PDB file of C-alpha atoms and ligand atoms in Angstrom:
ATOM      1  CA  MET A1452      -2.335   2.383 -39.280  1.00 86.00           C
ATOM      2  CA  ALA A1453      -4.986   3.809 -41.592  1.00 92.00           C
ATOM      3  CA  TRP A1454      -6.114   0.274 -42.459  1.00 93.00           C
ATOM      4  CA  LEU A1455      -6.660  -0.453 -38.748  1.00 90.00           C
ATOM      5  CA  LYS A1456      -8.681   2.733 -38.297  1.00 91.00           C
ATOM      6  CA  LYS A1457     -10.768   1.773 -41.325  1.00 92.00           C
ATOM      7  CA  LEU A1458     -11.232  -1.792 -39.987  1.00 90.00           C
ATOM      8  CA  MET A1459     -12.292  -0.657 -36.519  1.00 92.00           C
ATOM      9  CA  ALA A1460     -14.623   2.153 -37.657  1.00 92.00           C
ATOM     10  CA  GLY A1461     -18.052   1.578 -36.094  1.00 93.00           C
ATOM     11  CA  ARG A1462     -16.817  -1.389 -34.072  1.00 95.00           C
ATOM     12  CA  TYR A1463     -16.687  -1.695 -30.294  1.00 95.00           C
ATOM     13  CA  GLY A1464     -12.958  -2.232 -29.715  1.00 94.00           C
ATOM     14  CA  ILE A1465     -11.154  -3.363 -26.576  1.00 95.00           C
ATOM     15  CA  ASP A1466     -12.526  -2.908 -23.062  1.00 96.00           C
ATOM     16  CA  GLN A1467     -11.835  -4.312 -19.581  1.00 97.00           C
ATOM     17  CA  LEU A1468     -13.941  -7.457 -20.193  1.00 97.00           C
ATOM     18  CA  SER A1469     -12.025  -8.229 -23.410  1.00 96.00           C
ATOM     19  CA  ILE A1470      -8.728  -7.805 -21.569  1.00 97.00           C
ATOM     20  CA  ALA A1471      -9.975 -10.079 -18.755  1.00 96.00           C
ATOM     21  CA  LEU A1472     -10.966 -12.711 -21.326  1.00 96.00           C
ATOM     22  CA  LEU A1473      -7.508 -12.494 -22.925  1.00 96.00           C
ATOM     23  CA  ILE A1474      -5.775 -12.732 -19.531  1.00 96.00           C
ATOM     24  CA  THR A1475      -7.938 -15.752 -18.597  1.00 95.00           C
ATOM     25  CA  TYR A1476      -7.212 -17.373 -21.947  1.00 96.00           C
ATOM     26  CA  VAL A1477      -3.425 -17.534 -21.428  1.00 95.00           C
ATOM     27  CA  PRO A1478      -3.281 -19.734 -18.267  1.00 95.00           C
ATOM     28  CA  LEU A1479      -6.236 -21.833 -19.497  1.00 95.00           C
ATOM     29  CA  SER A1480      -4.497 -22.495 -22.797  1.00 94.00           C
ATOM     30  CA  LEU A1481      -1.233 -23.372 -21.009  1.00 95.00           C
ATOM     31  CA  ALA A1482      -3.118 -25.683 -18.617  1.00 95.00           C
ATOM     32  CA  ALA A1483      -4.803 -27.335 -21.605  1.00 94.00           C
ATOM     33  CA  GLN A1484      -1.403 -27.912 -23.223  1.00 94.00           C
ATOM     34  CA  VAL A1485       0.103 -29.362 -20.038  1.00 96.00           C
ATOM     35  CA  THR A1486      -2.849 -31.568 -19.090  1.00 95.00           C
ATOM     36  CA  ARG A1487      -3.820 -32.396 -22.699  1.00 94.00           C
ATOM     37  CA  LEU A1488      -7.469 -31.975 -21.747  1.00 93.00           C
ATOM     38  CA  LYS A1489      -9.441 -31.314 -24.921  1.00 94.00           C
ATOM     39  CA  ILE A1490     -12.369 -29.742 -23.030  1.00 94.00           C
ATOM     40  CA  LEU A1491     -10.054 -27.171 -21.418  1.00 94.00           C
ATOM     41  CA  ASP A1492      -8.581 -26.348 -24.818  1.00 93.00           C
ATOM     42  CA  LEU A1493     -12.080 -25.871 -26.278  1.00 95.00           C
ATOM     43  CA  PHE A1494     -13.069 -23.654 -23.355  1.00 95.00           C
ATOM     44  CA  ALA A1495      -9.953 -21.496 -23.844  1.00 95.00           C
ATOM     45  CA  LEU A1496     -10.720 -21.286 -27.558  1.00 95.00           C
ATOM     46  CA  ALA A1497     -14.309 -20.245 -26.769  1.00 96.00           C
ATOM     47  CA  LEU A1498     -12.988 -17.473 -24.508  1.00 95.00           C
ATOM     48  CA  ILE A1499     -10.729 -16.068 -27.208  1.00 95.00           C
ATOM     49  CA  ALA A1500     -13.553 -16.362 -29.782  1.00 97.00           C
ATOM     50  CA  VAL A1501     -15.923 -14.406 -27.509  1.00 97.00           C
ATOM     51  CA  CYS A1502     -13.173 -11.843 -26.951  1.00 96.00           C
ATOM     52  CA  TYR A1503     -12.673 -11.250 -30.694  1.00 95.00           C
ATOM     53  CA  LEU A1504     -16.411 -11.250 -31.379  1.00 97.00           C
ATOM     54  CA  ARG A1505     -16.800  -8.524 -28.740  1.00 97.00           C
ATOM     55  CA  ILE A1506     -13.919  -6.455 -30.131  1.00 96.00           C
ATOM     56  CA  PHE A1507     -15.277  -6.527 -33.700  1.00 96.00           C
ATOM     57  CA  SER A1508     -18.934  -6.223 -32.700  1.00 96.00           C
ATOM     58  CA  ARG A1509     -21.017  -3.342 -34.093  1.00 96.00           C
ATOM     59  CA  ASN A1510     -23.598  -3.609 -31.278  1.00 96.00           C
ATOM     60  CA  ILE A1511     -21.819  -1.083 -29.084  1.00 96.00           C
ATOM     61  CA  ALA A1512     -24.696  -0.564 -26.601  1.00 97.00           C
ATOM     62  CA  LYS A1513     -24.893  -4.294 -25.811  1.00 97.00           C
ATOM     63  CA  ARG A1514     -21.086  -4.580 -25.387  1.00 97.00           C
ATOM     64  CA  ARG A1515     -21.053  -1.552 -23.043  1.00 97.00           C
ATOM     65  CA  GLU A1516     -23.821  -3.130 -20.992  1.00 98.00           C
ATOM     66  CA  GLU A1517     -21.863  -6.409 -20.737  1.00 97.00           C
ATOM     67  CA  ASN A1518     -18.722  -4.517 -19.739  1.00 97.00           C
ATOM     68  CA  GLY A1519     -20.672  -2.568 -17.114  1.00 98.00           C
ATOM     69  CA  LYS A1520     -21.998  -5.788 -15.566  1.00 98.00           C
ATOM     70  CA  PHE A1521     -18.468  -7.183 -15.558  1.00 98.00           C
ATOM     71  CA  LEU A1522     -17.029  -4.058 -13.904  1.00 98.00           C
ATOM     72  CA  VAL A1523     -19.670  -4.123 -11.138  1.00 98.00           C
ATOM     73  CA  ARG A1524     -18.364  -7.590 -10.200  1.00 97.00           C
ATOM     74  CA  TRP A1525     -14.682  -6.903 -10.924  1.00 97.00           C
ATOM     75  CA  TYR A1526     -14.103  -3.635  -9.014  1.00 97.00           C
ATOM     76  CA  PRO A1527     -14.751  -5.088  -5.512  1.00 97.00           C
ATOM     77  CA  ILE A1528     -12.273  -7.890  -6.260  1.00 97.00           C
ATOM     78  CA  LYS A1529      -9.739  -5.419  -7.682  1.00 96.00           C
ATOM     79  CA  ASN A1530     -10.126  -3.123  -4.651  1.00 97.00           C
ATOM     80  CA  TRP A1531      -9.684  -6.061  -2.264  1.00 96.00           C
ATOM     81  CA  ILE A1532      -6.478  -7.137  -4.059  1.00 97.00           C
ATOM     82  CA  SER A1533      -5.205  -3.529  -4.116  1.00 97.00           C
ATOM     83  CA  SER A1534      -5.822  -3.081  -0.385  1.00 93.00           C
ATOM     84  CA  LYS A1535      -4.012  -6.352   0.423  1.00 94.00           C
ATOM     85  CA  LEU A1536      -1.041  -5.337  -1.742  1.00 96.00           C
ATOM     86  CA  TYR A1537      -0.950  -1.886  -0.115  1.00 95.00           C
ATOM     87  CA  ARG A1538      -1.017  -3.463   3.372  1.00 93.00           C
ATOM     88  CA  LEU A1539       1.789  -5.826   2.391  1.00 95.00           C
ATOM     89  CA  LYS A1540       3.905  -2.923   1.115  1.00 95.00           C
ATOM     90  CA  ASP A1541       3.032  -0.861   4.207  1.00 94.00           C
ATOM     91  CA  SER A1542       3.653  -3.712   6.703  1.00 93.00           C
ATOM     92  CA  LYS A1543       7.250  -2.574   7.399  1.00 94.00           C
ATOM     93  CA  GLU A1544       6.082   0.709   8.948  1.00 95.00           C
ATOM     94  CA  HIS A1545       2.513   0.060  10.150  1.00 96.00           C
ATOM     95  CA  ARG A1546       0.363  -2.628  11.744  1.00 95.00           C
ATOM     96  CA  TYR A1547      -3.309  -3.155  11.120  1.00 94.00           C
ATOM     97  CA  TYR A1548      -5.853  -4.055  13.775  1.00 95.00           C
ATOM     98  CA  LYS A1549      -9.596  -4.497  13.690  1.00 95.00           C
ATOM     99  CA  CYS A1550     -11.734  -2.564  16.130  1.00 96.00           C
ATOM    100  CA  PRO A1551     -13.288  -5.123  18.535  1.00 95.00           C
ATOM    101  CA  ASN A1552     -16.570  -3.178  18.480  1.00 95.00           C
ATOM    102  CA  CYS A1553     -17.234  -2.298  14.821  1.00 96.00           C
ATOM    103  CA  LYS A1554     -14.542  -4.303  12.932  1.00 95.00           C
ATOM    104  CA  GLN A1555     -13.151  -1.111  11.347  1.00 95.00           C
ATOM    105  CA  ALA A1556      -9.522  -1.576  10.209  1.00 93.00           C
ATOM    106  CA  VAL A1557      -7.189   0.713  12.146  1.00 95.00           C
ATOM    107  CA  ARG A1558      -3.620   1.456  11.010  1.00 95.00           C
ATOM    108  CA  VAL A1559      -1.012   2.263  13.667  1.00 95.00           C
ATOM    109  CA  PRO A1560       2.759   2.899  13.422  1.00 94.00           C
ATOM    110  CA  LYS A1561       5.055  -0.024  14.306  1.00 94.00           C
ATOM    111  CA  GLY A1562       7.617   0.016  17.109  1.00 92.00           C
ATOM    112  CA  LYS A1563       5.729   2.235  19.592  1.00 92.00           C
ATOM    113  CA  GLY A1564       5.274  -0.465  22.260  1.00 93.00           C
ATOM    114  CA  ALA A1565       1.912  -0.984  23.942  1.00 94.00           C
ATOM    115  CA  ILE A1566      -0.477   1.765  22.887  1.00 94.00           C
ATOM    116  CA  ARG A1567      -4.101   2.642  23.382  1.00 95.00           C
ATOM    117  CA  ILE A1568      -5.835   2.776  20.012  1.00 95.00           C
ATOM    118  CA  THR A1569      -9.020   4.777  19.569  1.00 95.00           C
ATOM    119  CA  CYS A1570     -11.220   3.641  16.682  1.00 96.00           C
ATOM    120  CA  PRO A1571     -11.826   6.577  14.308  1.00 95.00           C
ATOM    121  CA  LYS A1572     -15.304   5.276  13.484  1.00 96.00           C
ATOM    122  CA  CYS A1573     -16.913   4.382  16.849  1.00 96.00           C
ATOM    123  CA  LYS A1574     -14.343   5.920  19.254  1.00 96.00           C
ATOM    124  CA  THR A1575     -13.877   2.600  21.141  1.00 95.00           C
ATOM    125  CA  GLY A1576     -10.475   2.370  22.842  1.00 95.00           C
ATOM    126  CA  PHE A1577      -8.422  -0.832  22.976  1.00 95.00           C
ATOM    127  CA  LEU A1578      -4.849  -1.746  23.934  1.00 94.00           C
ATOM    128  CA  LYS A1579      -2.404  -3.344  21.497  1.00 93.00           C
ATOM    129  CA  SER A1580       1.352  -3.660  21.236  1.00 91.00           C
ATOM    130  CA  THR A1581       2.892  -2.464  17.989  1.00 86.00           C
TER     131      THR A1581
HETATM  132 ZN1   ZN U1398     -14.818   0.895  15.955  1.00 93.16          ZN
END
């Protein structure tokens, strides 16, 4: 592993954007193989080339800036996916409603019959069956 340490000394290395490029490369490359579209194959190759150029780059400040811009766009998407997955996992025990006044999501336990829900944000009450 000493050779790897020596190789990567002063270089940027792997970050979230590089991982995203690698993850995007795999289905694109498979799609290019299945469809035999040369342009798709070239695009996938360009992605992997950019990924390796970033990993071995010595311009660390520029790569950090690029990764920061990527993360600003990626985190809202990641949080949205995480919340949907959590709701799916939680759907056996709870139901989710939106407040009719402020659209705040409200989580209530399932199997309690018709209940009056009070929005924690705007205190509006509404009736729902759980
Ligand atoms: Zn509300």
